[in-house]
Coordinates of N, CA and C in Angstrom, one line a residue:
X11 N 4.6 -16.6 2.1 CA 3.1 -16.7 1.9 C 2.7 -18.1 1.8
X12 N 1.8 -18.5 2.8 CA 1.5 -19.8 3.0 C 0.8 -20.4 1.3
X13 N -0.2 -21.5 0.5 CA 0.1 -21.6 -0.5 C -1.6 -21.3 -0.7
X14 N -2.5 -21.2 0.4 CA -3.6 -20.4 0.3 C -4.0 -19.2 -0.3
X15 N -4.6 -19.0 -1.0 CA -4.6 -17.4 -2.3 C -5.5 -16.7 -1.4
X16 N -4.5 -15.5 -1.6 CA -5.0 -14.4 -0.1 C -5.5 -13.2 -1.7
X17 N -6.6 -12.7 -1.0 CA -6.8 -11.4 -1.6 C -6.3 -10.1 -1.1
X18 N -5.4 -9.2 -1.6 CA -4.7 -8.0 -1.1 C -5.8 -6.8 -1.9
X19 N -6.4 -5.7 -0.6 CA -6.7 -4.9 -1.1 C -5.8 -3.5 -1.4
X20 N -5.6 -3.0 -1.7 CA -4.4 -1.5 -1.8 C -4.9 -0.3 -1.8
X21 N -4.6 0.4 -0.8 CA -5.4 2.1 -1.1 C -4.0 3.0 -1.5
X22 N -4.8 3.8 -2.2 CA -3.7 5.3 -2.3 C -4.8 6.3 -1.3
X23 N -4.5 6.7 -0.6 CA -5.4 7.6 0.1 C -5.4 8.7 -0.8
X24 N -6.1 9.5 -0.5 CA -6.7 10.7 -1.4 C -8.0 11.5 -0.9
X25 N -8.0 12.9 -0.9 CA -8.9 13.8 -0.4 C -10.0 14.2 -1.7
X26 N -9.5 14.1 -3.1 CA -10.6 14.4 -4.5 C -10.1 13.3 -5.2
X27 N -9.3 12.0 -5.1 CA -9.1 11.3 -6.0 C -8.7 9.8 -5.5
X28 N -9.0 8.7 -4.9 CA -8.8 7.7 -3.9 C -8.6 6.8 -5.0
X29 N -7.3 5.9 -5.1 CA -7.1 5.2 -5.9 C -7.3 3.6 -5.1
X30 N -7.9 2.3 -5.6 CA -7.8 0.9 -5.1 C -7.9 0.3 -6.1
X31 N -6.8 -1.1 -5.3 CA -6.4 -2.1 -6.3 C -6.4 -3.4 -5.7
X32 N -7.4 -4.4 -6.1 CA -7.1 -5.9 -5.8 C -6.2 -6.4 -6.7
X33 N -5.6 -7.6 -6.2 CA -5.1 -8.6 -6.5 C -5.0 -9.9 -5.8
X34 N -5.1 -10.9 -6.9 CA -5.0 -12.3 -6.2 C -3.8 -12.8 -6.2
X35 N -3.4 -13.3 -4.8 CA -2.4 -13.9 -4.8 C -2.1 -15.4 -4.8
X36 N -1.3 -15.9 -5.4 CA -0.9 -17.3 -5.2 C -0.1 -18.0 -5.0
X37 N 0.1 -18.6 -4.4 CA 1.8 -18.8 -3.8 C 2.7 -17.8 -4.4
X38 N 3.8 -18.0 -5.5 CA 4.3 -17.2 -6.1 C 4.4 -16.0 -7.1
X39 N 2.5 -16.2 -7.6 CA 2.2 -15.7 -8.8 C 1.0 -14.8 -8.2
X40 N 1.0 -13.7 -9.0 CA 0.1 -12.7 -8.6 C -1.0 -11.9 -10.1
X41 N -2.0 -11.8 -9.4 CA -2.9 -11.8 -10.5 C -4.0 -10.3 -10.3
X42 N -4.3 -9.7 -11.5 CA -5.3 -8.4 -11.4 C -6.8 -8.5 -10.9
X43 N -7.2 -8.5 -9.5 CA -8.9 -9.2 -10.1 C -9.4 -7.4 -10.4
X44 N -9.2 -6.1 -9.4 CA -9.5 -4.9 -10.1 C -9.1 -3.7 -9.8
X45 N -9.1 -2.7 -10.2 CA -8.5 -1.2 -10.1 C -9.4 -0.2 -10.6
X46 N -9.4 0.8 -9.4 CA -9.9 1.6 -10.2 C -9.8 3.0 -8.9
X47 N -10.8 4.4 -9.4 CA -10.8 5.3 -8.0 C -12.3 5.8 -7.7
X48 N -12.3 6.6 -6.5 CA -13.4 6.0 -5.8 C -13.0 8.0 -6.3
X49 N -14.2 9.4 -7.0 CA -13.7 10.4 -7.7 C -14.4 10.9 -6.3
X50 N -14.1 11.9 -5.5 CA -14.6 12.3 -4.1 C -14.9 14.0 -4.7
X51 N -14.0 14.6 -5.6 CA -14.4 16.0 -5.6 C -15.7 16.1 -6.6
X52 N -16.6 15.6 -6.3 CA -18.2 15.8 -6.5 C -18.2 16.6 -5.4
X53 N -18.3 15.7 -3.9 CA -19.0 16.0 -2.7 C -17.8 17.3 -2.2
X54 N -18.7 18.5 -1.8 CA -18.2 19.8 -2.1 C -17.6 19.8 -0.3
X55 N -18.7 18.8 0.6 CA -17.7 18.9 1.9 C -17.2 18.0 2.1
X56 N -15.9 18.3 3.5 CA -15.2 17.3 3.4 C -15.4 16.0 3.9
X57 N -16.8 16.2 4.9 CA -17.2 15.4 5.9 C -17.9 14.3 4.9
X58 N -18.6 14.7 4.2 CA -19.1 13.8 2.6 C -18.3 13.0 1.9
X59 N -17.2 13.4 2.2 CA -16.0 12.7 1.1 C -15.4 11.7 2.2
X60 N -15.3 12.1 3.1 CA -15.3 10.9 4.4 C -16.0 9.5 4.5
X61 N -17.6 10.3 4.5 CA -18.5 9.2 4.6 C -18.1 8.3 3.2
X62 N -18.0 9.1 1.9 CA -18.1 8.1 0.8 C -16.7 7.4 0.8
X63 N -15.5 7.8 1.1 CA -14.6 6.8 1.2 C -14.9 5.8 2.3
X64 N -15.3 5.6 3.1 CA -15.7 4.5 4.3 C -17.2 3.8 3.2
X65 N -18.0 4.2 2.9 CA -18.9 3.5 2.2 C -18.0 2.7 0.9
X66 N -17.6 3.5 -0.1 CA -16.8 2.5 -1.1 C -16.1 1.7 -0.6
X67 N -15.2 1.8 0.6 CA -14.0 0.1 0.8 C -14.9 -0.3 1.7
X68 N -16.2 0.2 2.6 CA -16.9 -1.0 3.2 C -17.5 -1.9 1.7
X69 N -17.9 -1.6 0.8 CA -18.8 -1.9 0.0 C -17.1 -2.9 -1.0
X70 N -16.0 -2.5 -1.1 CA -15.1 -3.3 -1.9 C -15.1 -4.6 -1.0
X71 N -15.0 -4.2 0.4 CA -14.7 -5.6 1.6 C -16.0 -6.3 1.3
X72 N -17.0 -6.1 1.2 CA -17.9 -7.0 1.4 C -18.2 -7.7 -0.5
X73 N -17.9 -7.0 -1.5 CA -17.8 -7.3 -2.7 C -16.5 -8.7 -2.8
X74 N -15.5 -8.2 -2.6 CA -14.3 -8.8 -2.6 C -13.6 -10.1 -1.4
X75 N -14.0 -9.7 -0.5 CA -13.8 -10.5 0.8 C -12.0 -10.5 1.0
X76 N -11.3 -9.4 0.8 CA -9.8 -9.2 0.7 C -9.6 -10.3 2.3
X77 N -8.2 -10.4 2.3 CA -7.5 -11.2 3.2 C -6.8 -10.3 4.1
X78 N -6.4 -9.1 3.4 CA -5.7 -8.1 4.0 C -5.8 -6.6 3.4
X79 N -5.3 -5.8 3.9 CA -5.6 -4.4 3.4 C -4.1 -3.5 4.0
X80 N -3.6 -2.9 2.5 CA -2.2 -2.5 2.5 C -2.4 -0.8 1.9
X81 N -2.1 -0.1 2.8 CA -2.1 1.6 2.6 C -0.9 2.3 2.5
X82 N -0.7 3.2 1.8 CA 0.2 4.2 1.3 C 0.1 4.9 2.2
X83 N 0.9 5.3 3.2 CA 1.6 6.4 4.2 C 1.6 7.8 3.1
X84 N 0.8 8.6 3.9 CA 1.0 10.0 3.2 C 2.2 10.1 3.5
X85 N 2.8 11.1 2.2 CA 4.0 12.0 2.1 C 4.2 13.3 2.9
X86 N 4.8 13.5 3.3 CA 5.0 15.0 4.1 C 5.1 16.2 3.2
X87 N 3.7 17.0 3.6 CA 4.2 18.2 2.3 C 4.6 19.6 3.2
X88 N 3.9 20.7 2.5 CA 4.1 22.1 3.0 C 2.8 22.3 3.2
X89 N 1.8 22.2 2.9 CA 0.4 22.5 3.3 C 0.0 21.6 4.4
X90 N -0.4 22.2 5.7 CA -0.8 21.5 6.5 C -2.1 21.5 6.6
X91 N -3.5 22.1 6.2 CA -4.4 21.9 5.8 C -4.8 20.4 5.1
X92 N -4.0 20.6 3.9 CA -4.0 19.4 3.5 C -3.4 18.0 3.8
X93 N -2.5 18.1 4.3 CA -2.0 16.5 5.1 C -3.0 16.7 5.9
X94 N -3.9 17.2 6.9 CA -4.4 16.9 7.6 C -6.0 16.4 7.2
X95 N -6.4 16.6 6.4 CA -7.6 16.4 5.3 C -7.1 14.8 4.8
X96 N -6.1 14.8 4.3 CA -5.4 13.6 3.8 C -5.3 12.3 4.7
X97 N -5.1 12.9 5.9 CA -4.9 11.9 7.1 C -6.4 11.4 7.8
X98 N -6.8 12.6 7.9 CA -8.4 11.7 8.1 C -9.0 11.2 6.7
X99 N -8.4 11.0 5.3 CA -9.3 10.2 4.8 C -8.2 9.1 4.6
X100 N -7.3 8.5 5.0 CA -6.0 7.7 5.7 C -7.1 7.3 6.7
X101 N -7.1 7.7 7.7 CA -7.7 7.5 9.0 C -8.7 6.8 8.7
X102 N -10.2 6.8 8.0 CA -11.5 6.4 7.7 C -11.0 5.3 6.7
X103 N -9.8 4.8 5.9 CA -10.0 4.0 5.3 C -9.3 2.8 6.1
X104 N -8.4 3.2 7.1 CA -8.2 2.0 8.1 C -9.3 1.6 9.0
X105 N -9.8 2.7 9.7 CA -10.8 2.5 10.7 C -11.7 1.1 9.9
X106 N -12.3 1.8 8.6 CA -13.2 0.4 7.7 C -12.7 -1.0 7.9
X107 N -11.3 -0.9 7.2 CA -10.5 -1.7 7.1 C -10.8 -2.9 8.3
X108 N -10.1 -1.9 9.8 CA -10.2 -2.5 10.9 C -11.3 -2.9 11.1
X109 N -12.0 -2.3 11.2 CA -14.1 -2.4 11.4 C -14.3 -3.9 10.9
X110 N -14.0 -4.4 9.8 CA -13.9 -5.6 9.0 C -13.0 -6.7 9.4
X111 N -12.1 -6.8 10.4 CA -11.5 -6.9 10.6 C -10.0 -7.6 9.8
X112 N -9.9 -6.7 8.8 CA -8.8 -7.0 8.0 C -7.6 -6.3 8.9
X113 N -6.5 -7.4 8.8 CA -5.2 -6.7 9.1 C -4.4 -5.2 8.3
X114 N -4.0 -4.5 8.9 CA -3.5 -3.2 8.1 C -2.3 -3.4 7.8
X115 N -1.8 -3.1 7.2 CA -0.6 -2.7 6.5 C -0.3 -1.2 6.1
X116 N 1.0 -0.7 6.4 CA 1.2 0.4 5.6 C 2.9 0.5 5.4
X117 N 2.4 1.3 3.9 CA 4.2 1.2 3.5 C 4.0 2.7 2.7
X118 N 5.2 3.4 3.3 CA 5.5 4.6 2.6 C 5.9 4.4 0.7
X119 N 6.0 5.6 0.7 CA 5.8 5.9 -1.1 C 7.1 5.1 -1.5
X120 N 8.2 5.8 -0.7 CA 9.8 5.2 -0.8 C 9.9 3.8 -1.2
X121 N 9.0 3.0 0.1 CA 9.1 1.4 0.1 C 8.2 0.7 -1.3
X122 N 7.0 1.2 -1.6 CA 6.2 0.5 -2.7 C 7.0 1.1 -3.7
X123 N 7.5 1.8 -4.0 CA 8.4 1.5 -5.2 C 9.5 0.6 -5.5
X124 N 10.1 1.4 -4.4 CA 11.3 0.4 -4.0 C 11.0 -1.5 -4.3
X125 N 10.0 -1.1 -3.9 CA 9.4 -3.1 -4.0 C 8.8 -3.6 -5.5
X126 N 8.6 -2.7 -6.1 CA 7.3 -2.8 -7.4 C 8.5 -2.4 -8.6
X127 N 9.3 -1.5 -8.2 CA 10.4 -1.3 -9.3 C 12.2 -1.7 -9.0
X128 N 12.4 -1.8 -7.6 CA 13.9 -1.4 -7.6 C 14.4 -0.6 -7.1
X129 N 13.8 0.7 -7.3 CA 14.4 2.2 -7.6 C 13.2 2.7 -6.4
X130 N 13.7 3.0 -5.2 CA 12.9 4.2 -4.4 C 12.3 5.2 -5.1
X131 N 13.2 6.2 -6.4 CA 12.5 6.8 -6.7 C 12.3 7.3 -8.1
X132 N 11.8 6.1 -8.2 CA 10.9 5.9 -9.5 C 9.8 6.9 -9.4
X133 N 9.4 6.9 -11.0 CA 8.0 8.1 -11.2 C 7.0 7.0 -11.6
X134 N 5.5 7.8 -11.4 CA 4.8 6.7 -11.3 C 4.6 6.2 -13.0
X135 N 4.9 6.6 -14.0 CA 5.2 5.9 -15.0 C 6.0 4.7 -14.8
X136 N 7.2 4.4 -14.5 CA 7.6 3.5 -14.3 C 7.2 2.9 -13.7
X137 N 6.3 2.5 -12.5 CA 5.5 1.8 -11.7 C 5.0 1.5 -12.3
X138 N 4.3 1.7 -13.3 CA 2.7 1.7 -13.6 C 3.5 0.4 -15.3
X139 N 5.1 1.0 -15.9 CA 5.7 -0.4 -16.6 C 5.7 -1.6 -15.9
X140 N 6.0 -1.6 -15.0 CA 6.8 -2.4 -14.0 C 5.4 -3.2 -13.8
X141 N 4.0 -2.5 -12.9 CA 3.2 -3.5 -12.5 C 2.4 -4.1 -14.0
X142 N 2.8 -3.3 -15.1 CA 2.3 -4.3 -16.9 C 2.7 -5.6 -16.5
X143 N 4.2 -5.4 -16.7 CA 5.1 -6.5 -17.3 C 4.2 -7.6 -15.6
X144 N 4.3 -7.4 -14.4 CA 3.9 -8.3 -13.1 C 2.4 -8.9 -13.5
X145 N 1.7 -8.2 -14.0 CA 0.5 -8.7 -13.9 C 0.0 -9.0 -15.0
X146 N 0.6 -8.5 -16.0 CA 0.6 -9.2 -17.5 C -1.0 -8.0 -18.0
X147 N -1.0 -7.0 -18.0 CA -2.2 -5.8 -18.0 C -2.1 -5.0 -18.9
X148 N -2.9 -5.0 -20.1 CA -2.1 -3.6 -21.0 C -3.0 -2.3 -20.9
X149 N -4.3 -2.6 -20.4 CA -5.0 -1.5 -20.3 C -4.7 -0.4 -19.4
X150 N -4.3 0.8 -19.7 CA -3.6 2.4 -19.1 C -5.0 2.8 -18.1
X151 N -4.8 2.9 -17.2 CA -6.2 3.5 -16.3 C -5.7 5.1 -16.4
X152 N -7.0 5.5 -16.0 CA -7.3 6.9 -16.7 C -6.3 8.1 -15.6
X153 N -6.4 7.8 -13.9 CA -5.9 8.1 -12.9 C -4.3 7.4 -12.9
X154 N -3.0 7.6 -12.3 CA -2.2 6.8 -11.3 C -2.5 6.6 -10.5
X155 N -3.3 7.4 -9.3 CA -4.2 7.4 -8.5 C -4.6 5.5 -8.4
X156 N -5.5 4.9 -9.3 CA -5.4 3.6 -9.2 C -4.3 2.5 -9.2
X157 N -3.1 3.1 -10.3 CA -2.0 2.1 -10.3 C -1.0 2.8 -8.7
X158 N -1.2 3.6 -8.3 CA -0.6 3.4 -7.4 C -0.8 2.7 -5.9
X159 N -2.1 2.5 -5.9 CA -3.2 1.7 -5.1 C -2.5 0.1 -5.6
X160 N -2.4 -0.3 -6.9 CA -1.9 -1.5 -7.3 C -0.7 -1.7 -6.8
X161 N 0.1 -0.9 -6.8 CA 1.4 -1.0 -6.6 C 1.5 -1.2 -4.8
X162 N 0.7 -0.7 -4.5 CA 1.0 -0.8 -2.9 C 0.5 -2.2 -2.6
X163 N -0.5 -2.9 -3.3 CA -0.8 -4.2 -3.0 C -0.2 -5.3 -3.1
X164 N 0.8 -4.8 -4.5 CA 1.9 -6.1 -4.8 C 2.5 -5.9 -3.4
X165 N 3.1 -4.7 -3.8 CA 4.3 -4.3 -2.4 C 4.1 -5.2 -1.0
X166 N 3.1 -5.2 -0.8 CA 2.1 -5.9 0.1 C 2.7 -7.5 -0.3
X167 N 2.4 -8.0 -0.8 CA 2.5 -9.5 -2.0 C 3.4 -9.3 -1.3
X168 N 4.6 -8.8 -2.0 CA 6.4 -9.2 -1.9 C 7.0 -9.2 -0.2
X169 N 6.6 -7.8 0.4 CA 6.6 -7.9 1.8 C 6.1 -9.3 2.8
X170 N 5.0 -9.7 2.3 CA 4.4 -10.9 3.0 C 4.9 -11.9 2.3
X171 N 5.3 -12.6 0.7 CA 5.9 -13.8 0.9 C 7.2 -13.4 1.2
X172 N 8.0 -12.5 1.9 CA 9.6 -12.9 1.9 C 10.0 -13.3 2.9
X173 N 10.2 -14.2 2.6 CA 11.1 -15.5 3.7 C 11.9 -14.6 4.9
X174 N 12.5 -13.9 4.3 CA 13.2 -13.0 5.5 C 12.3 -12.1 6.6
X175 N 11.2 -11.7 5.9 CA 10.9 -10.7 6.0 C 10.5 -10.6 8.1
X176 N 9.9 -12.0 8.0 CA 9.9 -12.7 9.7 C 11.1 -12.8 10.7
X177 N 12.3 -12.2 10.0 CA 13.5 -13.0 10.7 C 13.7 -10.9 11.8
X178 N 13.7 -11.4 13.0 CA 14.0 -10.4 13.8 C 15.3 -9.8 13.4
X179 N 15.4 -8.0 13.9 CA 16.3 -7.3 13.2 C 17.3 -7.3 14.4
X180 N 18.8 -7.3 14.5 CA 20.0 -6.7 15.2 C 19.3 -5.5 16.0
X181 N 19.2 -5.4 17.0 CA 19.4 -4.3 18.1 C 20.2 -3.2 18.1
X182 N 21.5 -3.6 17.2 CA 22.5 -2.6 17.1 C 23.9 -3.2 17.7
X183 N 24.8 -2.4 17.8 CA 26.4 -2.7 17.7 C 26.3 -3.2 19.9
X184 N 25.6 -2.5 20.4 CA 25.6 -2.7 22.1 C 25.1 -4.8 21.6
X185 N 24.2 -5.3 21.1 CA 23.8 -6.3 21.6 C 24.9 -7.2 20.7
X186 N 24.9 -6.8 19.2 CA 26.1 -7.5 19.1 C 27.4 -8.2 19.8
X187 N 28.0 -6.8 20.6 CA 29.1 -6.8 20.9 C 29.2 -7.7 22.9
X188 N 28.0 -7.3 23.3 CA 27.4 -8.5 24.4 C 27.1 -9.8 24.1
X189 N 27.0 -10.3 23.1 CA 26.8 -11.5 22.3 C 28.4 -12.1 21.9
X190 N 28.8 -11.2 21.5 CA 30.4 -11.6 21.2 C 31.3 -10.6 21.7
X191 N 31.8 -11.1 23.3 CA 32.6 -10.3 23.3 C 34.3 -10.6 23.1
X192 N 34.9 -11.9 22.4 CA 35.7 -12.1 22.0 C 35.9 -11.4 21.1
X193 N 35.2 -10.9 20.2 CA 35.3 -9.9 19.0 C 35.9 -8.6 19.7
X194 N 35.8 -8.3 20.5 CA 36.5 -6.9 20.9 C 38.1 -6.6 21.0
X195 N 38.2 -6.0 20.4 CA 39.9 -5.9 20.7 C 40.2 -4.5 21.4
X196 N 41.2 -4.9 22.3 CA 41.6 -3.9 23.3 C 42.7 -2.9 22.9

């Protein structure tokens, strides 16, 4: 991460409960500017809960001026009604996103833990230790819902300063083994 302080915005997507989380970044050090959730099961349709998630992160983007915007990949369940409710309110908070022209990001549940604690499969209690001790935060929000929105923005943080993270991946054992074919033994 260049040494310019980028604002990272974080969603947890959500159909009655939308969690977001800024943070400021600074070269190495990362800081809380806010968290909180955007509560959708007021609005009894779904098309309502649409509009009001695209009005809240248009209204965080123009409040906040983020640098980037990093989303939580729904989980695969057994209700397909619901992943699919899930995915268009997924859908409407990148479209914003993009509309604004922030860059998107997304990282599954596996990876923002994985990045925020160590452990893929950490519970969101431990996340929620893990981003205290990072941001130096003692106040408990009332939802996970929001710390998991935070958690996806560090994730974001750690993904974008790692030095590695730019370095192109192996092809596999075929480009290896055409790159070195002294390595082969007959």
């Amino acid at each position: 991460m260049a040494n310019k302080p980028k604002i990272i915005l974080g969603i947890d997507p959500g159909t009655l409960v939308m969690g977001y989380g800024l943070i400021l970044a600074e070269g190495k050090k990362v800081s809380l500017i806010e968290m909180d959730v955007l509560k959708l099961s007021r609005h009894k349709d779904h098309y309502e809960r649409l509009q009001a998630i695209h009005s809240s992160i248009a209204g965080l983007i123009i409040k906040h001026k983020p640098d980037c915007f990093a989303i939580e990949a729904p989980f695969f369940g057994k209700n397909v009604q619901s992943m699919l409710k899930l995915g268009r309110a997924q859908g409407v908070a990148i479209a914003t996103a993009m509309h604004a022209g922030l860059a998107v990001t997304e990282y599954s549940p596996k990876k923002v833990k994985q990045s925020v604690t160590g452990n893929g499969n950490a519970d969101k209690e431990q996340v929620w230790l893990m981003l205290q001790r990072i941001l130096k935060i003692s106040d408990k929000p009332a939802y996970y819902d929001a710390t998991d929105a935070l958690a996806v923005a560090v994730c974001h943080f750690y993904q974008d300063s790692n030095p590695l993270a730019g370095l192109t991946k192996s092809k596999g054992w075929e480009q290896f083994l055409a790159q070195h074919p002294e390595r082969i033994v007959r």
